[in-house]
mmCIF file of C-alpha atoms in Angstrom:
data_model
loop_
_atom_site.group_PDB
_atom_site.id
_atom_site.type_symbol
_atom_site.label_atom_id
_atom_site.label_comp_id
_atom_site.label_asym_id
_atom_site.label_seq_id
_atom_site.Cartn_x
_atom_site.Cartn_y
_atom_site.Cartn_z
ATOM 1 C CA MET A 158 10.054 -21.847 22.149
ATOM 2 C CA PHE A 159 10.994 -17.622 22.551
ATOM 3 C CA GLU A 160 10.217 -17.025 26.103
ATOM 4 C CA GLN A 161 14.039 -15.346 26.641
ATOM 5 C CA GLY A 162 13.139 -13.507 23.243
ATOM 6 C CA TRP A 163 15.789 -12.240 20.261
ATOM 7 C CA ALA A 164 17.873 -10.112 22.753
ATOM 8 C CA THR A 165 19.715 -13.099 24.569
ATOM 9 C CA ARG A 166 20.279 -14.805 21.458
ATOM 10 C CA ASP A 167 23.776 -15.000 20.645
ATOM 11 C CA PRO A 168 24.182 -12.477 17.113
ATOM 12 C CA GLU A 169 27.335 -14.066 15.921
ATOM 13 C CA ALA A 170 24.952 -17.570 15.970
ATOM 14 C CA MET A 171 22.583 -16.074 13.468
ATOM 15 C CA GLY A 172 25.508 -14.680 11.503
ATOM 16 C CA LEU A 173 25.165 -10.611 13.355
ATOM 17 C CA PRO A 174 27.620 -9.213 14.135
ATOM 18 C CA GLY A 175 28.871 -9.031 17.992
ATOM 19 C CA THR A 176 29.040 -5.269 18.180
ATOM 20 C CA LEU A 177 29.152 -2.497 16.399
ATOM 21 C CA LEU A 178 30.748 -0.395 17.416
ATOM 22 C CA ASP A 179 34.054 0.654 15.550
ATOM 23 C CA ALA A 180 32.693 -1.423 12.267
ATOM 24 C CA PRO A 181 33.324 -0.336 9.157
ATOM 25 C CA VAL A 182 31.099 1.333 6.729
ATOM 26 C CA ASN A 183 30.812 -1.963 4.240
ATOM 27 C CA THR A 184 30.914 -4.164 7.806
ATOM 28 C CA LEU A 185 27.456 -2.251 9.041
ATOM 29 C CA LEU A 186 25.600 -1.670 5.521
ATOM 30 C CA SER A 187 26.146 -5.393 4.911
ATOM 31 C CA THR A 188 24.373 -5.542 8.465
ATOM 32 C CA MET A 189 21.749 -4.087 8.098
ATOM 33 C CA SER A 190 21.144 -5.950 4.021
ATOM 34 C CA TYR A 191 20.908 -8.577 5.844
ATOM 35 C CA ALA A 192 19.196 -8.045 8.675
ATOM 36 C CA ALA A 193 16.958 -7.069 6.251
ATOM 37 C CA ALA A 194 16.840 -10.130 4.061
ATOM 38 C CA GLY A 195 16.051 -11.555 7.990
ATOM 39 C CA LEU A 196 13.048 -9.672 8.129
ATOM 40 C CA SER A 197 11.946 -11.021 4.896
ATOM 41 C CA TYR A 198 12.789 -14.854 5.655
ATOM 42 C CA LEU A 199 10.441 -14.528 9.547
ATOM 43 C CA GLU A 200 8.104 -12.549 7.524
ATOM 44 C CA TRP A 201 7.734 -15.336 5.302
ATOM 45 C CA THR A 202 8.036 -17.839 8.446
ATOM 46 C CA ARG A 203 5.223 -16.399 10.315
ATOM 47 C CA TYR A 204 3.047 -16.379 6.881
ATOM 48 C CA ARG A 205 4.556 -20.482 6.778
ATOM 49 C CA ALA A 206 3.022 -21.377 10.041
ATOM 50 C CA ALA A 207 -0.270 -19.337 9.860
ATOM 51 C CA ALA A 208 -1.278 -21.227 6.868
ATOM 52 C CA GLU A 209 -0.411 -24.600 8.531
ATOM 53 C CA LEU A 210 -2.688 -23.531 11.069
ATOM 54 C CA HIS A 211 -5.393 -22.423 7.412
ATOM 55 C CA THR A 212 -4.575 -26.510 6.688
ATOM 56 C CA ARG A 213 -5.414 -27.544 10.195
ATOM 57 C CA LEU A 214 -8.631 -25.745 11.933
ATOM 58 C CA VAL A 215 -9.725 -24.258 8.266
ATOM 59 C CA LEU A 216 -9.570 -26.773 5.731
ATOM 60 C CA PRO A 217 -11.311 -29.610 7.637
ATOM 61 C CA HIS A 218 -14.610 -27.344 8.015
ATOM 62 C CA GLU A 219 -14.107 -25.954 3.974
ATOM 63 C CA MET A 220 -17.260 -27.848 2.777
ATOM 64 C CA SER A 221 -19.072 -26.318 5.513
ATOM 65 C CA ASP A 222 -20.175 -22.483 4.471
ATOM 66 C CA HIS A 223 -21.608 -21.695 8.210
ATOM 67 C CA ARG A 224 -18.292 -23.381 10.016
ATOM 68 C CA LEU A 225 -15.869 -22.138 7.324
ATOM 69 C CA MET A 226 -16.435 -18.717 8.638
ATOM 70 C CA ASP A 227 -16.574 -19.513 11.912
ATOM 71 C CA ALA A 228 -13.312 -22.222 11.810
ATOM 72 C CA THR A 229 -11.477 -18.854 9.758
ATOM 73 C CA THR A 230 -12.817 -16.589 12.765
ATOM 74 C CA HIS A 231 -11.479 -18.824 15.394
ATOM 75 C CA CYS A 232 -8.130 -18.927 13.695
ATOM 76 C CA ALA A 233 -7.838 -15.839 12.722
ATOM 77 C CA ALA A 234 -8.553 -14.738 16.760
ATOM 78 C CA ARG A 235 -5.641 -17.161 17.850
ATOM 79 C CA ILE A 236 -3.305 -16.096 16.334
ATOM 80 C CA SER A 237 -4.813 -12.188 16.762
ATOM 81 C CA ALA A 238 -4.337 -13.048 21.001
ATOM 82 C CA VAL A 239 -0.513 -14.315 20.446
ATOM 83 C CA LEU A 240 0.838 -11.450 18.614
ATOM 84 C CA SER A 241 -1.095 -8.267 20.261
ATOM 85 C CA ILE A 242 -3.177 -7.690 17.298
ATOM 86 C CA SER A 243 -6.756 -6.755 16.119
ATOM 87 C CA GLN A 244 -8.568 -9.682 15.095
ATOM 88 C CA GLY A 245 -9.303 -7.237 11.366
ATOM 89 C CA ALA A 246 -4.940 -7.857 11.175
ATOM 90 C CA GLY A 247 -5.192 -11.554 12.373
ATOM 91 C CA GLU A 248 -8.072 -12.417 9.098
ATOM 92 C CA GLY A 249 -5.507 -10.430 7.022
ATOM 93 C CA ILE A 250 -2.584 -12.078 7.534
ATOM 94 C CA VAL A 251 -4.484 -15.822 7.608
ATOM 95 C CA THR A 252 -5.812 -14.358 3.992
ATOM 96 C CA ARG A 253 -2.347 -13.039 2.705
ATOM 97 C CA ALA A 254 -0.719 -16.717 4.059
ATOM 98 C CA VAL A 255 -3.847 -18.631 2.131
ATOM 99 C CA ALA A 256 -2.862 -16.444 -1.308
ATOM 100 C CA LEU A 257 1.224 -16.944 -0.160
ATOM 101 C CA ARG A 258 0.219 -20.984 -0.432
ATOM 102 C CA ASP A 259 -2.049 -21.289 -3.078
ATOM 103 C CA ARG A 260 -1.815 -19.207 -5.335
ATOM 104 C CA LEU A 261 1.558 -17.214 -5.414
ATOM 105 C CA PRO A 262 4.556 -19.603 -4.329
ATOM 106 C CA ARG A 263 7.105 -19.063 -6.064
ATOM 107 C CA VAL A 264 6.468 -15.156 -4.886
ATOM 108 C CA ALA A 265 6.549 -16.706 -1.145
ATOM 109 C CA GLU A 266 10.675 -17.603 -2.001
ATOM 110 C CA CYS A 267 11.390 -15.144 -2.958
ATOM 111 C CA LEU A 268 10.049 -13.418 0.224
ATOM 112 C CA ARG A 269 12.112 -16.388 2.129
ATOM 113 C CA ASP A 270 15.383 -15.370 -0.186
ATOM 114 C CA GLY A 271 15.142 -11.952 0.899
ATOM 115 C CA LEU A 272 14.606 -10.304 -2.666
ATOM 116 C CA ILE A 273 11.570 -8.675 -1.554
ATOM 117 C CA ALA A 274 10.693 -6.415 1.996
ATOM 118 C CA PRO A 275 7.454 -8.079 4.076
ATOM 119 C CA LYS A 276 5.524 -4.521 2.352
ATOM 120 C CA HIS A 277 5.157 -5.673 -1.098
ATOM 121 C CA ILE A 278 3.450 -8.897 -0.657
ATOM 122 C CA HIS A 279 0.545 -7.409 0.433
ATOM 123 C CA THR A 280 0.919 -5.043 -3.215
ATOM 124 C CA ILE A 281 1.586 -8.347 -4.663
ATOM 125 C CA ILE A 282 -0.982 -10.137 -3.381
ATOM 126 C CA GLY A 283 -4.179 -7.478 -3.878
ATOM 127 C CA ARG A 284 -3.096 -6.774 -7.399
ATOM 128 C CA THR A 285 -3.611 -10.673 -8.195
ATOM 129 C CA ASP A 286 -6.582 -10.659 -5.948
ATOM 130 C CA LEU A 287 -8.432 -11.532 -10.035
ATOM 131 C CA VAL A 288 -6.410 -14.256 -10.995
ATOM 132 C CA ASP A 289 -6.558 -16.485 -8.582
ATOM 133 C CA GLY A 290 -8.270 -19.987 -9.503
ATOM 134 C CA THR A 291 -7.968 -18.452 -13.299
ATOM 135 C CA THR A 292 -5.667 -21.338 -15.477
ATOM 136 C CA TYR A 293 -3.354 -18.747 -15.537
ATOM 137 C CA ALA A 294 -2.752 -17.864 -12.005
ATOM 138 C CA ARG A 295 0.528 -20.232 -12.238
ATOM 139 C CA GLU A 296 1.961 -18.741 -14.712
ATOM 140 C CA VAL A 297 1.638 -15.152 -13.593
ATOM 141 C CA ASP A 298 3.186 -16.071 -10.629
ATOM 142 C CA THR A 299 6.116 -17.721 -12.302
ATOM 143 C CA GLU A 300 6.517 -14.406 -14.093
ATOM 144 C CA ILE A 301 6.241 -12.320 -11.280
ATOM 145 C CA ALA A 302 8.987 -14.527 -9.397
ATOM 146 C CA ALA A 303 11.008 -14.246 -12.516
ATOM 147 C CA ALA A 304 10.957 -10.070 -12.463
ATOM 148 C CA LEU A 305 11.736 -10.364 -9.065
ATOM 149 C CA GLN A 306 14.263 -11.934 -9.517
ATOM 150 C CA ARG A 307 16.172 -9.616 -11.786
ATOM 151 C CA ARG A 308 18.535 -6.966 -10.198
ATOM 152 C CA GLY A 309 17.736 -3.643 -8.847
ATOM 153 C CA SER A 310 15.382 -1.553 -6.025
ATOM 154 C CA TRP A 311 11.982 -2.113 -6.237
ATOM 155 C CA SER A 312 9.344 1.266 -5.218
ATOM 156 C CA ASP A 313 5.896 0.610 -4.959
ATOM 157 C CA THR A 314 5.207 2.198 -7.983
ATOM 158 C CA ARG A 315 6.936 0.477 -10.226
ATOM 159 C CA MET A 316 6.302 -3.148 -8.188
ATOM 160 C CA ARG A 317 2.708 -2.156 -9.272
ATOM 161 C CA ASP A 318 3.090 -1.589 -12.169
ATOM 162 C CA MET A 319 5.136 -4.963 -13.074
ATOM 163 C CA ILE A 320 2.614 -7.012 -11.844
ATOM 164 C CA ASP A 321 -0.159 -5.208 -13.343
ATOM 165 C CA ARG A 322 1.468 -5.307 -16.636
ATOM 166 C CA ILE A 323 1.518 -9.488 -16.030
ATOM 167 C CA VAL A 324 -1.230 -9.571 -15.537
ATOM 168 C CA TYR A 325 -2.930 -7.566 -18.339
ATOM 169 C CA ARG A 326 -0.361 -10.095 -20.285
ATOM 170 C CA HIS A 327 -2.075 -12.936 -19.824
ATOM 171 C CA ASP A 328 -5.764 -10.911 -19.227
ATOM 172 C CA PRO A 329 -6.881 -7.475 -19.809
ATOM 173 C CA ASP A 330 -10.032 -7.456 -18.849
ATOM 174 C CA ALA A 331 -8.539 -8.262 -14.891
ATOM 175 C CA VAL A 332 -7.082 -5.462 -14.891
ATOM 176 C CA ARG A 333 -10.042 -3.366 -15.954
ATOM 177 C CA GLU A 334 -12.253 -5.277 -13.415
ATOM 178 C CA ARG A 335 -9.487 -4.041 -10.711
ATOM 179 C CA ARG A 336 -10.080 -0.478 -11.678
ATOM 180 C CA VAL A 337 -13.608 -1.011 -11.544
ATOM 181 C CA LEU A 338 -14.001 -2.114 -8.407
ATOM 182 C CA ALA A 339 -11.240 -0.120 -6.546
ATOM 183 C CA GLU A 340 -13.350 3.050 -8.308
ATOM 184 C CA LYS A 341 -16.611 1.671 -6.736
ATOM 185 C CA ASN A 342 -14.398 0.405 -3.140
ATOM 186 C CA ARG A 343 -13.621 4.402 -3.226
ATOM 187 C CA SER A 344 -14.030 6.282 0.018
ATOM 188 C CA PHE A 345 -13.549 8.453 2.876
ATOM 189 C CA TRP A 346 -12.189 8.695 6.326
ATOM 190 C CA ILE A 347 -10.683 10.916 9.634
ATOM 191 C CA ASP A 348 -8.844 9.676 11.802
ATOM 192 C CA ALA A 349 -7.917 11.000 15.248
ATOM 193 C CA GLY A 350 -4.399 12.585 15.348
ATOM 194 C CA PRO A 351 -2.089 13.746 18.289
ATOM 195 C CA ASP A 352 -2.134 16.728 19.597
ATOM 196 C CA GLY A 353 -5.463 18.175 18.696
ATOM 197 C CA MET A 354 -4.355 17.564 14.831
ATOM 198 C CA ALA A 355 -6.732 14.396 12.717
ATOM 199 C CA TYR A 356 -6.239 13.227 9.948
ATOM 200 C CA LEU A 357 -8.652 13.382 6.907
ATOM 201 C CA GLY A 358 -8.304 10.969 3.458
ATOM 202 C CA ALA A 359 -10.077 9.426 0.577
ATOM 203 C CA THR A 360 -10.205 6.794 -2.652
ATOM 204 C CA MET A 361 -10.938 8.669 -5.967
ATOM 205 C CA THR A 362 -10.174 8.543 -9.242
ATOM 206 C CA ALA A 363 -6.871 9.905 -10.435
ATOM 207 C CA GLU A 364 -8.647 12.357 -12.774
ATOM 208 C CA LYS A 365 -10.441 13.468 -10.317
ATOM 209 C CA ALA A 366 -7.629 13.557 -7.516
ATOM 210 C CA VAL A 367 -5.861 15.950 -10.019
ATOM 211 C CA VAL A 368 -8.445 18.372 -10.445
ATOM 212 C CA LEU A 369 -8.136 18.366 -7.016
ATOM 213 C CA ALA A 370 -4.607 19.136 -6.029
ATOM 214 C CA ALA A 371 -4.294 21.066 -9.248
ATOM 215 C CA ALA A 372 -7.411 23.412 -7.256
ATOM 216 C CA VAL A 373 -5.218 22.689 -3.918
ATOM 217 C CA GLN A 374 -2.566 23.949 -5.528
ATOM 218 C CA GLU A 375 -3.698 26.903 -6.757
ATOM 219 C CA LEU A 376 -5.553 28.590 -3.579
ATOM 220 C CA ALA A 377 -2.833 27.320 -1.531
ATOM 221 C CA GLY A 378 -0.541 30.110 -3.774
ATOM 222 C CA ARG A 379 -2.423 33.180 -3.624
ATOM 223 C CA VAL A 380 0.256 34.591 -0.538
ATOM 224 C CA CYS A 381 2.688 36.872 -1.318
ATOM 225 C CA ARG A 382 6.164 35.804 0.061
ATOM 226 C CA LYS A 383 6.076 36.994 3.930
ATOM 227 C CA ASP A 384 3.265 34.540 4.350
ATOM 228 C CA PRO A 385 4.520 32.633 7.471
ATOM 229 C CA ARG A 386 3.092 29.289 6.438
ATOM 230 C CA SER A 387 5.104 25.546 5.407
ATOM 231 C CA THR A 388 3.711 25.064 1.791
ATOM 232 C CA GLY A 389 2.018 21.718 3.359
ATOM 233 C CA ALA A 390 0.503 24.202 6.002
ATOM 234 C CA ARG A 391 -1.227 26.499 3.509
ATOM 235 C CA SER A 392 -2.481 23.201 1.229
ATOM 236 C CA SER A 393 -3.782 22.099 4.103
ATOM 237 C CA ASP A 394 -5.212 25.180 4.958
ATOM 238 C CA ALA A 395 -6.458 26.005 0.719
ATOM 239 C CA LEU A 396 -8.272 22.282 0.846
ATOM 240 C CA PHE A 397 -10.517 23.271 4.243
ATOM 241 C CA ALA A 398 -11.693 26.690 2.385
ATOM 242 C CA LEU A 399 -12.567 24.985 -1.172
ATOM 243 C CA ALA A 400 -13.871 22.519 1.562
ATOM 244 C CA THR A 401 -15.964 24.706 3.158
ATOM 245 C CA ARG A 402 -15.787 27.599 1.001
ATOM 246 C CA THR A 403 -14.373 30.436 3.385
ATOM 247 C CA ALA A 404 -12.492 32.748 2.576
ATOM 248 C CA TYR A 405 -8.436 32.022 2.449
ATOM 249 C CA GLU A 406 -6.201 35.296 2.769
ATOM 250 C CA CYS A 407 -2.592 35.946 2.419
ATOM 251 C CA GLN A 408 -1.554 35.665 6.693
ATOM 252 C CA CYS A 409 1.369 38.053 6.578
ATOM 253 C CA ASP A 410 1.660 40.558 8.796
ATOM 254 C CA ASP A 411 1.698 43.975 5.610
ATOM 255 C CA PRO A 412 -1.012 45.410 5.827
ATOM 256 C CA ASP A 413 -0.404 46.404 1.906
ATOM 257 C CA CYS A 414 -0.540 43.184 0.868
ATOM 258 C CA SER A 415 -1.569 43.005 -2.651
ATOM 259 C CA ALA A 416 -2.119 38.609 -2.713
ATOM 260 C CA PRO A 417 -5.705 37.796 -4.203
ATOM 261 C CA GLY A 418 -6.697 35.398 -1.922
ATOM 262 C CA TRP A 419 -10.133 33.695 -1.900
ATOM 263 C CA THR A 420 -13.760 34.900 -0.897
ATOM 264 C CA GLY A 421 -14.707 31.713 -1.647
ATOM 265 C CA GLU A 422 -17.578 32.717 -3.271
ATOM 266 C CA ASP A 423 -16.031 32.804 -6.777
ATOM 267 C CA GLY A 424 -14.809 30.347 -8.479
ATOM 268 C CA LEU A 425 -10.573 29.448 -9.330
ATOM 269 C CA LEU A 426 -9.957 29.459 -12.717
ATOM 270 C CA THR A 427 -8.405 26.251 -12.672
ATOM 271 C CA SER A 428 -7.439 24.273 -15.747
ATOM 272 C CA VAL A 429 -6.437 20.665 -16.021
ATOM 273 C CA ILE A 430 -5.036 18.892 -18.816
ATOM 274 C CA VAL A 431 -5.519 16.013 -18.804
ATOM 275 C CA HIS A 432 -2.856 12.926 -21.149
ATOM 276 C CA VAL A 433 -4.828 9.794 -22.747
ATOM 277 C CA VAL A 434 -3.066 7.150 -24.303
ATOM 278 C CA THR A 435 -4.918 4.934 -25.940
ATOM 279 C CA ASP A 436 -6.091 2.786 -29.219
ATOM 280 C CA THR A 437 -8.103 3.332 -32.074
ATOM 281 C CA THR A 438 -10.715 0.511 -31.126
ATOM 282 C CA THR A 439 -11.144 1.680 -27.644
ATOM 283 C CA ILE A 440 -11.259 5.187 -28.891
ATOM 284 C CA ALA A 441 -14.219 4.083 -31.589
ATOM 285 C CA ASP A 442 -16.398 1.631 -28.757
ATOM 286 C CA SER A 443 -18.366 3.372 -27.764
ATOM 287 C CA THR A 444 -19.524 1.469 -24.672
ATOM 288 C CA THR A 445 -16.269 2.533 -22.755
ATOM 289 C CA THR A 446 -15.875 5.371 -20.703
#
């Protein structure tokens, strides 16, 4: 059906300008907006197709746990093959497609209408996992969709906070439980990067991240103004020094440099102030940590 690809199709037939050469600025901007909405529509179409595959290939086996797992794996494998992606990525598409179909149909309509970007779907589904199967799941879906229809941009933080507020209104324990699960699933990873570099990452509680970031920033700042490294490079070196307890020094060429650096032995005098907003009930509850 699409053997020749999108590039062979008439742009004007899809509502796009035939050429952008010498196009007015407003035309360029509106084209970008229209294309972004088109990406959302195409992603909705992809999820809709994946959900239909799930209906045909997986649901007939839902009465058997063993067959259901095999059917789900098989469905994801077929998607992975046609999209040239990994098995895990294919399973993720199936999972999100089912969530949009069964738990978040109104949110799916927002994706269809270009009100949100495809990347937002990951956040919305992840933040509503614990409402799946509850009596208020549809209400959460409706309220999130209503919020998405308001004017304004959606940063990752604003999107997350909006969803959490809606879920919290229906079930405060669900928000707390998700945080408990998130802490339980904290992790550490390292990935190979280009040109002999690597990527290092970890998940931890926000409080620990604040403490670690403060320590890294404090140590990274123990150099003089002549240090040639960027802030990011100094922070990277400071993190390595903290983890290995090795010396951290200024890398300027001044033999009389008086920057304190760090020997790797003495403690860092880093102080962190954590502001807590709570109510008296939570403070008085001896079981709350």
